[in-house]
Coordinates of C-alpha atoms in Angstrom, one line a residue:
M1 CA -42.3 -35.9 -68.1
Y2 CA -45.9 -37.1 -67.5
T3 CA -44.5 -40.5 -66.4
I4 CA -42.3 -38.9 -63.8
Y5 CA -45.2 -36.8 -62.6
F6 CA -47.4 -39.9 -62.2
V7 CA -44.7 -41.8 -60.3
L8 CA -44.2 -38.9 -57.9
L9 CA -47.9 -38.5 -57.4
F10 CA -48.3 -42.2 -56.8
Y11 CA -45.6 -42.2 -54.1
G12 CA -47.0 -39.1 -52.6
I13 CA -50.3 -40.8 -52.1
I14 CA -48.6 -43.8 -50.6
L15 CA -46.6 -41.7 -48.2
S16 CA -49.6 -39.7 -47.1
I17 CA -51.5 -42.9 -46.4
H18 CA -48.6 -44.3 -44.4
A19 CA -48.5 -41.0 -42.4
Q20 CA -52.1 -41.4 -41.3
I21 CA -52.8 -42.7 -37.8
D22 CA -55.4 -45.5 -37.6
L23 CA -57.7 -44.5 -34.8
R24 CA -60.5 -46.9 -35.7
N25 CA -62.2 -48.4 -32.6
L26 CA -61.3 -51.8 -31.2
L27 CA -63.6 -53.8 -29.0
I28 CA -61.9 -55.7 -26.2
E29 CA -63.9 -58.2 -24.1
G30 CA -62.8 -60.5 -21.4
Q31 CA -63.2 -61.9 -17.9
V32 CA -61.2 -61.6 -14.7
T33 CA -61.4 -64.9 -12.9
D34 CA -60.2 -66.4 -9.6
Q35 CA -57.7 -69.2 -10.4
V36 CA -59.0 -71.4 -7.5
T37 CA -62.7 -71.1 -7.9
G38 CA -62.8 -70.4 -11.6
K39 CA -65.5 -67.8 -11.0
G40 CA -65.4 -64.2 -12.2
I41 CA -64.3 -61.4 -9.9
P42 CA -66.6 -58.4 -9.7
G43 CA -65.5 -54.8 -9.4
I44 CA -61.9 -55.2 -10.8
P45 CA -60.7 -52.0 -12.5
V46 CA -59.7 -52.7 -16.1
S47 CA -57.9 -50.1 -18.2
D48 CA -56.5 -49.4 -21.7
G49 CA -54.3 -46.5 -20.3
Y50 CA -57.0 -44.0 -21.2
N51 CA -60.2 -45.1 -19.5
I52 CA -60.9 -47.3 -16.5
I53 CA -64.0 -49.5 -16.2
Q54 CA -64.9 -52.2 -13.6
T55 CA -65.9 -55.8 -14.2
D56 CA -69.5 -56.7 -13.7
Q57 CA -70.9 -59.2 -11.1
D58 CA -69.6 -62.1 -13.2
G59 CA -66.1 -60.6 -13.7
N60 CA -66.8 -59.7 -17.3
Y61 CA -65.8 -56.4 -19.0
Q62 CA -66.2 -54.8 -22.4
L63 CA -64.0 -51.9 -23.4
I64 CA -64.1 -49.8 -26.5
T65 CA -60.7 -48.5 -27.2
N66 CA -58.6 -47.6 -30.3
R67 CA -55.3 -48.4 -31.9
A68 CA -53.5 -45.8 -30.0
A69 CA -53.8 -47.9 -26.9
D70 CA -51.0 -50.5 -26.2
F71 CA -52.1 -52.6 -23.2
I72 CA -55.1 -53.8 -21.3
M73 CA -54.3 -53.7 -17.6
V74 CA -56.1 -54.7 -14.4
T75 CA -55.5 -53.1 -11.0
I76 CA -54.5 -56.2 -8.9
P77 CA -56.6 -56.4 -5.7
S78 CA -54.7 -56.8 -2.4
M79 CA -55.9 -60.3 -1.8
Y80 CA -54.4 -61.7 -5.1
E81 CA -50.8 -62.4 -6.1
I82 CA -49.0 -60.1 -8.6
P83 CA -49.0 -61.9 -11.9
M84 CA -45.4 -62.7 -13.0
K85 CA -43.7 -63.4 -16.3
N86 CA -40.0 -64.1 -16.7
E87 CA -39.7 -63.4 -13.0
L88 CA -41.0 -59.8 -13.3
P89 CA -44.5 -58.4 -12.8
D90 CA -46.8 -59.0 -15.7
I91 CA -49.0 -56.0 -15.4
G92 CA -50.5 -55.6 -18.9
T93 CA -51.5 -57.7 -21.9
P94 CA -50.5 -56.1 -25.3
I95 CA -53.4 -55.3 -27.6
D96 CA -53.4 -56.8 -31.1
K97 CA -54.0 -53.7 -33.1
Q98 CA -54.9 -55.7 -36.2
K99 CA -58.0 -57.2 -34.6
E100 CA -61.1 -55.1 -34.4
K101 CA -62.6 -57.4 -31.9
Q102 CA -60.6 -59.5 -29.4
Q103 CA -60.8 -61.2 -26.1
I104 CA -58.3 -60.6 -23.3
H105 CA -58.8 -62.6 -20.1
F106 CA -57.0 -62.4 -16.7
T107 CA -56.7 -65.1 -14.2
L108 CA -55.7 -64.1 -10.7
K109 CA -54.3 -66.4 -8.0
P110 CA -55.5 -65.8 -4.4
L111 CA -52.8 -65.1 -1.8
D112 CA -52.4 -67.7 1.0
K113 CA -53.0 -65.0 3.6
P114 CA -53.6 -61.2 3.7
E115 CA -50.6 -59.0 3.3
T116 CA -51.6 -56.2 5.6
D117 CA -48.0 -56.4 6.7
H118 CA -45.3 -56.4 4.0
R119 CA -41.9 -54.9 3.2
L120 CA -40.6 -52.7 0.4
I121 CA -37.1 -52.5 -0.9
V122 CA -36.8 -49.2 -2.8
F123 CA -33.8 -48.1 -4.8
A124 CA -33.0 -45.7 -7.7
D125 CA -30.5 -45.3 -10.5
P126 CA -28.8 -48.6 -11.1
Q127 CA -27.7 -46.9 -14.3
V128 CA -25.4 -49.7 -15.5
Y129 CA -23.0 -48.6 -18.3
D130 CA -20.8 -51.7 -18.8
T131 CA -20.1 -55.2 -17.5
N132 CA -18.1 -53.7 -14.6
D133 CA -21.2 -51.8 -13.5
L134 CA -23.2 -55.0 -13.8
K135 CA -20.8 -56.8 -11.4
K136 CA -21.0 -54.0 -8.9
F137 CA -24.8 -54.0 -9.2
E138 CA -24.9 -57.7 -8.5
H139 CA -23.0 -57.1 -5.2
S140 CA -25.8 -54.5 -4.3
V141 CA -28.5 -57.1 -5.1
E142 CA -26.7 -59.6 -2.8
D143 CA -26.9 -57.0 0.0
M144 CA -30.6 -56.5 -0.7
I145 CA -31.2 -60.3 -0.6
R146 CA -29.6 -60.5 2.9
T147 CA -32.0 -57.7 4.0
I148 CA -35.0 -59.5 2.5
R149 CA -34.0 -62.8 4.3
E150 CA -33.8 -61.0 7.7
K151 CA -37.6 -61.0 8.0
E152 CA -40.1 -63.6 7.0
I153 CA -42.6 -61.3 5.3
S154 CA -43.9 -60.7 1.8
T155 CA -41.5 -58.3 0.1
Y156 CA -41.7 -56.1 -3.0
A157 CA -39.0 -54.1 -4.7
F158 CA -39.4 -50.7 -6.5
V159 CA -36.8 -49.3 -8.9
C160 CA -37.2 -45.5 -9.4
G161 CA -35.8 -45.4 -12.9
D162 CA -32.5 -45.0 -14.8
I163 CA -32.1 -48.7 -15.0
V164 CA -29.4 -48.5 -17.6
F165 CA -27.2 -45.6 -18.8
D166 CA -28.3 -45.2 -22.4
K167 CA -27.4 -48.8 -23.1
P168 CA -30.7 -50.7 -23.9
E169 CA -28.6 -53.8 -24.7
L170 CA -27.9 -54.0 -20.9
F171 CA -31.6 -54.4 -20.0
A172 CA -31.3 -58.2 -20.5
P173 CA -28.3 -58.8 -18.2
Y174 CA -29.7 -56.3 -15.7
K175 CA -32.9 -58.3 -15.5
E176 CA -30.9 -61.5 -14.9
I177 CA -29.4 -59.9 -11.9
V178 CA -32.4 -58.0 -10.4
T179 CA -34.6 -61.1 -10.6
Q180 CA -32.3 -62.7 -8.1
L181 CA -34.2 -60.7 -5.5
A182 CA -36.9 -63.3 -6.0
C183 CA -39.7 -60.9 -5.3
P184 CA -42.0 -58.8 -7.6
T185 CA -39.9 -55.9 -8.7
F186 CA -41.6 -52.9 -10.3
H187 CA -39.7 -50.4 -12.6
T188 CA -40.4 -46.9 -13.6
K189 CA -38.8 -45.3 -16.7
G190 CA -35.8 -43.0 -16.2
N191 CA -34.4 -40.5 -18.6
H192 CA -31.6 -42.9 -19.4
D193 CA -34.0 -45.7 -20.2
M194 CA -35.5 -43.9 -23.3
E195 CA -34.9 -44.3 -27.0
Y196 CA -33.4 -41.0 -28.2
G197 CA -33.7 -39.6 -31.7
G198 CA -37.5 -40.1 -32.2
W199 CA -39.8 -37.2 -33.0
S200 CA -41.9 -37.4 -29.8
A201 CA -42.1 -38.4 -26.2
E202 CA -44.2 -41.3 -27.2
T203 CA -41.7 -42.9 -29.5
A204 CA -39.0 -42.6 -26.8
Q205 CA -41.0 -45.1 -24.7
T206 CA -40.9 -48.0 -27.1
I207 CA -37.9 -49.9 -25.7
F208 CA -39.0 -49.5 -22.1
R209 CA -42.5 -50.9 -22.9
E210 CA -41.0 -53.9 -24.7
E211 CA -38.8 -54.7 -21.7
F212 CA -41.0 -53.9 -18.8
G213 CA -44.6 -53.4 -20.1
P214 CA -46.9 -50.4 -19.4
E215 CA -45.1 -47.3 -18.1
F216 CA -48.0 -46.5 -15.7
Y217 CA -50.4 -48.7 -13.8
S218 CA -51.7 -49.4 -10.2
F219 CA -52.2 -52.3 -7.8
N220 CA -53.0 -52.9 -4.2
R221 CA -51.1 -54.6 -1.4
G222 CA -52.7 -54.9 2.1
N223 CA -54.2 -51.5 2.9
I224 CA -51.9 -49.6 0.5
H225 CA -52.8 -48.4 -3.1
Y226 CA -49.6 -48.3 -5.3
V227 CA -49.3 -46.2 -8.4
V228 CA -46.4 -46.4 -10.9
L229 CA -46.1 -43.4 -13.2
D230 CA -43.7 -42.0 -15.9
D231 CA -42.8 -38.4 -15.3
V232 CA -39.9 -38.2 -17.9
M233 CA -41.0 -36.4 -21.0
Y234 CA -38.6 -36.5 -23.9
T235 CA -38.4 -33.2 -25.8
S236 CA -37.1 -34.8 -29.0
N237 CA -34.1 -32.5 -28.9
A238 CA -30.8 -34.4 -28.4
F239 CA -31.0 -36.0 -24.9
Y240 CA -33.2 -33.3 -23.3
Y241 CA -36.3 -34.0 -21.2
I242 CA -38.4 -32.4 -18.6
G243 CA -40.2 -33.6 -15.4
Y244 CA -43.8 -33.7 -16.5
L245 CA -46.9 -36.0 -16.2
S246 CA -48.7 -36.2 -19.5
D247 CA -52.4 -35.3 -19.8
R248 CA -53.1 -39.0 -20.6
Q249 CA -51.6 -40.1 -17.3
M250 CA -53.3 -37.3 -15.2
N251 CA -56.7 -38.2 -16.6
W252 CA -56.0 -41.9 -16.0
L253 CA -54.8 -41.2 -12.4
K254 CA -57.9 -39.1 -11.7
Q255 CA -60.0 -42.1 -12.6
D256 CA -57.8 -44.6 -10.7
L257 CA -57.8 -42.6 -7.5
A258 CA -61.6 -42.1 -7.7
L259 CA -61.9 -45.8 -6.9
V260 CA -59.7 -45.6 -3.8
E261 CA -61.2 -45.1 -0.4
F262 CA -61.0 -41.5 1.0
G263 CA -58.2 -41.2 3.5
A264 CA -56.3 -44.3 2.3
T265 CA -52.6 -44.5 2.0
V266 CA -51.3 -44.1 -1.6
I267 CA -47.7 -44.7 -2.6
V268 CA -46.7 -43.2 -6.0
M269 CA -43.4 -44.0 -7.8
F270 CA -41.7 -42.2 -10.7
H271 CA -38.2 -41.0 -11.6
I272 CA -37.8 -37.2 -11.5
P273 CA -38.5 -35.8 -8.1
V274 CA -41.3 -33.5 -7.3
W275 CA -39.3 -31.1 -5.2
S276 CA -35.7 -29.7 -4.8
L277 CA -33.6 -27.6 -2.6
E278 CA -34.2 -24.6 -4.9
L279 CA -38.0 -25.0 -4.5
K280 CA -37.6 -25.5 -0.7
E281 CA -36.0 -22.1 -0.5
N282 CA -38.4 -20.4 -2.9
P283 CA -41.6 -22.4 -3.6
F284 CA -42.5 -20.0 -6.4
A285 CA -39.2 -20.7 -8.3
M286 CA -39.6 -22.5 -11.5
G287 CA -37.0 -25.1 -10.5
S288 CA -34.8 -27.0 -13.0
L289 CA -36.9 -28.4 -15.8
F290 CA -34.6 -31.5 -15.7
N291 CA -34.8 -32.1 -11.9
C292 CA -38.3 -31.5 -10.7
L293 CA -41.9 -32.1 -11.7
Q294 CA -43.3 -29.1 -13.5
N295 CA -47.1 -29.8 -13.1
R296 CA -46.7 -30.9 -9.5
D297 CA -49.5 -28.7 -8.1
H298 CA -52.0 -30.7 -10.2
L299 CA -50.6 -34.0 -8.8
F300 CA -51.0 -32.5 -5.3
E301 CA -54.6 -31.8 -6.0
L302 CA -55.3 -35.3 -7.1
L303 CA -53.6 -36.7 -4.0
K304 CA -55.3 -34.3 -1.5
P305 CA -57.9 -36.9 -0.3
F306 CA -55.1 -39.4 0.7
K307 CA -52.1 -40.0 2.9
A308 CA -49.5 -40.1 0.2
H309 CA -45.8 -41.0 -0.2
V310 CA -43.8 -40.3 -3.3
F311 CA -40.8 -42.4 -4.3
S312 CA -38.3 -40.9 -6.7
G313 CA -34.6 -40.8 -7.6
H314 CA -32.7 -39.2 -10.5
N315 CA -30.4 -36.9 -8.5
H316 CA -28.0 -39.4 -7.0
S317 CA -28.5 -37.7 -3.6
N318 CA -30.8 -38.5 -0.7
E319 CA -33.5 -36.0 0.3
N320 CA -36.8 -36.1 2.1
Y321 CA -39.5 -33.4 1.7
V322 CA -42.8 -32.8 3.4
L323 CA -44.5 -31.5 0.3
T324 CA -47.9 -30.8 1.9
N325 CA -49.6 -31.8 5.1
N326 CA -50.5 -35.1 3.5
I327 CA -47.7 -35.8 1.0
F328 CA -44.1 -36.9 1.8
E329 CA -41.5 -37.3 -0.9
H330 CA -38.6 -39.8 -0.5
I331 CA -35.8 -39.0 -3.0
R332 CA -33.6 -42.0 -2.9
G333 CA -29.8 -41.8 -3.2
G334 CA -28.4 -43.8 -6.1
I335 CA -27.8 -47.5 -5.7
C336 CA -24.8 -46.8 -8.0
G337 CA -23.5 -44.0 -5.7
S338 CA -21.8 -41.7 -8.2
W339 CA -22.4 -43.8 -11.4
W340 CA -20.4 -46.7 -9.9
Q341 CA -17.2 -44.5 -9.9
S342 CA -17.5 -44.1 -6.1
D343 CA -19.6 -45.9 -3.5
I344 CA -20.9 -42.5 -2.2
C345 CA -23.5 -40.3 -3.8
T346 CA -22.9 -36.7 -4.8
D347 CA -24.0 -35.5 -1.3
E348 CA -21.8 -38.1 0.5
T349 CA -24.8 -40.4 1.1
P350 CA -23.5 -43.9 0.8
A351 CA -24.7 -46.0 -2.1
G352 CA -27.7 -47.9 -0.9
Y353 CA -31.5 -48.4 -0.8
A354 CA -34.4 -47.8 1.5
V355 CA -36.4 -50.4 3.5
Y356 CA -40.1 -49.8 4.3
D357 CA -42.0 -51.9 6.7
I358 CA -45.8 -51.7 6.1
L359 CA -47.6 -52.7 9.3
D360 CA -51.3 -52.5 8.7
H361 CA -51.9 -48.8 8.1
Q362 CA -48.5 -47.7 9.5
I363 CA -45.2 -47.2 7.5
E364 CA -41.7 -47.1 9.0
W365 CA -38.5 -46.8 7.0
Y366 CA -34.8 -46.5 7.1
Y367 CA -31.9 -46.1 4.7
K368 CA -29.6 -49.1 4.2
S369 CA -26.1 -48.4 3.0
T370 CA -24.8 -51.2 0.8
G371 CA -22.4 -53.4 2.7
K372 CA -23.0 -51.6 6.0
D373 CA -25.1 -52.4 9.1
A374 CA -28.6 -50.8 9.3
S375 CA -27.3 -48.7 12.2
Y376 CA -25.0 -46.7 9.9
Q377 CA -27.0 -43.6 9.4
A378 CA -24.7 -40.6 9.6
T379 CA -21.0 -39.5 9.6
W380 CA -19.4 -36.7 11.5
Y381 CA -16.2 -34.7 11.1
A382 CA -13.8 -33.2 13.7
P383 CA -12.8 -29.5 13.8
R384 CA -10.6 -28.2 11.0
T385 CA -12.1 -30.6 8.5
D386 CA -14.2 -27.9 6.8
P387 CA -12.3 -24.7 5.9
E388 CA -15.6 -22.8 5.9
R389 CA -16.3 -23.9 9.6
P390 CA -12.8 -24.6 11.0
E391 CA -13.9 -24.7 14.6
A392 CA -17.0 -26.8 14.1
I393 CA -17.9 -30.5 14.3
I394 CA -20.1 -31.4 11.4
A395 CA -22.6 -34.2 10.9
N396 CA -24.1 -35.5 7.6
V397 CA -27.4 -37.3 8.4
W398 CA -28.4 -38.8 5.1
N399 CA -32.1 -39.7 5.7
W400 CA -32.9 -36.7 7.9
D401 CA -36.4 -35.2 7.8
P402 CA -38.0 -32.5 10.0
E403 CA -39.1 -35.1 12.6
W404 CA -35.5 -36.2 13.4
K405 CA -33.2 -34.9 16.2
V406 CA -29.5 -34.4 15.9
E407 CA -27.9 -33.9 19.3
W408 CA -24.3 -33.8 20.5
Y409 CA -22.3 -34.5 23.6
E410 CA -19.0 -33.0 24.7
N411 CA -17.0 -35.0 27.2
G412 CA -20.2 -36.9 28.1
E413 CA -22.2 -33.7 28.7
P414 CA -25.3 -33.1 26.6
K415 CA -25.1 -30.0 24.5
G416 CA -28.5 -30.0 22.8
E417 CA -29.4 -30.0 19.2
M418 CA -26.9 -29.2 16.4
T419 CA -27.6 -26.4 13.9
Q420 CA -28.8 -27.4 10.5
Y421 CA -27.4 -25.7 7.4
K422 CA -27.2 -26.1 3.6
G423 CA -23.8 -26.7 2.0
Y424 CA -21.3 -29.3 0.8
D425 CA -20.2 -32.2 2.8
P426 CA -16.6 -31.4 3.9
Y427 CA -15.2 -34.8 2.8
I428 CA -16.7 -35.1 -0.7
K429 CA -15.3 -32.1 -2.5
P430 CA -11.6 -33.0 -2.0
Y431 CA -12.3 -36.7 -2.5
F432 CA -13.9 -36.0 -5.9
E433 CA -11.2 -33.6 -6.9
Q434 CA -8.5 -36.2 -6.1
N435 CA -10.2 -39.1 -7.9
R436 CA -12.3 -37.7 -10.7
S437 CA -9.5 -37.9 -13.3
Q438 CA -9.2 -41.7 -12.9
W439 CA -13.0 -42.3 -13.4
V440 CA -14.7 -43.3 -16.6
H441 CA -17.2 -40.4 -16.1
T442 CA -14.9 -37.4 -15.4
W443 CA -17.8 -34.9 -15.5
I444 CA -19.3 -36.1 -12.1
G445 CA -19.6 -33.2 -9.6
V446 CA -20.8 -32.7 -6.0
T447 CA -24.1 -31.4 -4.9
P448 CA -25.2 -29.3 -1.9
T449 CA -27.5 -30.7 0.7
D450 CA -29.3 -29.4 3.8
H451 CA -29.0 -32.6 5.9
L452 CA -25.8 -31.1 7.4
F453 CA -25.5 -30.0 11.0
Y454 CA -22.7 -28.3 13.0
A455 CA -21.8 -27.3 16.5
I456 CA -18.7 -25.6 18.0
P457 CA -17.0 -27.5 20.9
S458 CA -15.3 -25.6 23.7
D459 CA -12.1 -27.5 23.1
T460 CA -10.9 -29.2 19.9
R461 CA -9.5 -32.0 22.1
S462 CA -12.9 -32.8 23.6
T463 CA -14.5 -36.3 23.3
I464 CA -17.5 -35.9 21.0
K465 CA -20.5 -38.1 20.5
I466 CA -23.4 -37.3 18.1
E467 CA -26.7 -39.0 18.8
I468 CA -29.5 -39.1 16.2
T469 CA -33.1 -39.9 16.8
D470 CA -35.3 -40.7 13.8
R471 CA -39.0 -39.9 13.4
F472 CA -39.8 -43.4 14.8
G473 CA -37.8 -42.9 18.0
K474 CA -34.9 -45.1 16.9
K475 CA -31.5 -43.8 18.1
Y476 CA -28.2 -44.0 16.2
E477 CA -24.7 -42.8 16.8
A478 CA -22.9 -41.0 14.0
S479 CA -19.6 -42.6 12.8
Q480 CA -16.6 -40.3 12.7
L481 CA -14.8 -39.9 9.4
K482 CA -11.1 -39.1 9.9

């Protein structure tokens, strides 16, 4: 009996020791140097994901951290190249948690010329589930490559999460495809990129960190400060999660933005959107825990001194929101459309991506449908297409925002602006109902949108033209869907 008690006591002591978290301090020292001159670079922000310090006049830094930290990162200045490893951005160096004192150095290569002008390719939700999805994704990448080659300008790609569909084994073949873009491609974690089954949000991030490095960081290109964050918090209950920025990230972001010039343009990327149609109708509504950022007001406060753009995805529909007088959110339709079962998203936005041209301090953008010309920006429907508005012509303008105009002509005569409304695209409901049973994912449904417009012609036989003007003054003609 005493022997059994001693054994149980011994194992109890061992288990309690193993359950303890080692928070002893680590001392990290290093230097950030210029690859060409060999000299240290002063004033470079260096971070362990908790605190940010800056290098001294010789490019040296000394950071006291602990074993809870995973990476040492530097905020890459705009005049230096993004470090690359295996053809993807190499943002952070892993900390050796067994060494109480260690050196981590960074060598940065100067750019040949400033990148005050550069281009962004932004897409969301590749969400590959099998080899068929990978093949379809490769076709999308080929389309992006053609867009990149249209213009001789430095280009960067941003992927707003849900890289795979709960299939971490597909990260490797995905990366083989996405690196064909041949430009630095930054990834944020989506809810389908997590490791489910762990006991906390932290353990759910392990696989993503191994594949892509730190889940949050910043860098500079031209006059723009870029921030990548992780707003998917796993609740450790089945596959559930909420849109939430952790206290650690918010503290880090406050330090990061304190080093950015007042009034500068800041672009933030994460997966779950800040806003939604529900919140647009009632700003005081809680909003879906799954589908919008819960602590958004605190993010707004941190971004108040800047001109900010937020890139997000998640919903497989395309929406643009003016969140405050200085923050614009771009929710990107899925590059996979409806989970690769259809080449349209759940609001009838075609599968595709966005193109942003940064010209000094100015940003212009457009939505690019995969396999279509850049002029393809809207569809319209003749009367009797929508049973709810049988007499109306209806237009779906995917990338609409409040600065756009949607005007119509009847028999060549201008009729003014069409009326905006919220509802379901008239084509998408019957299309999904007819095809869903043949799909791998039969649970896919349609979603409402408010980038719909209608007008009632005097005669159903009239010749109709719908002209759209975007916020940059570019004009498009909507394509009729029969």
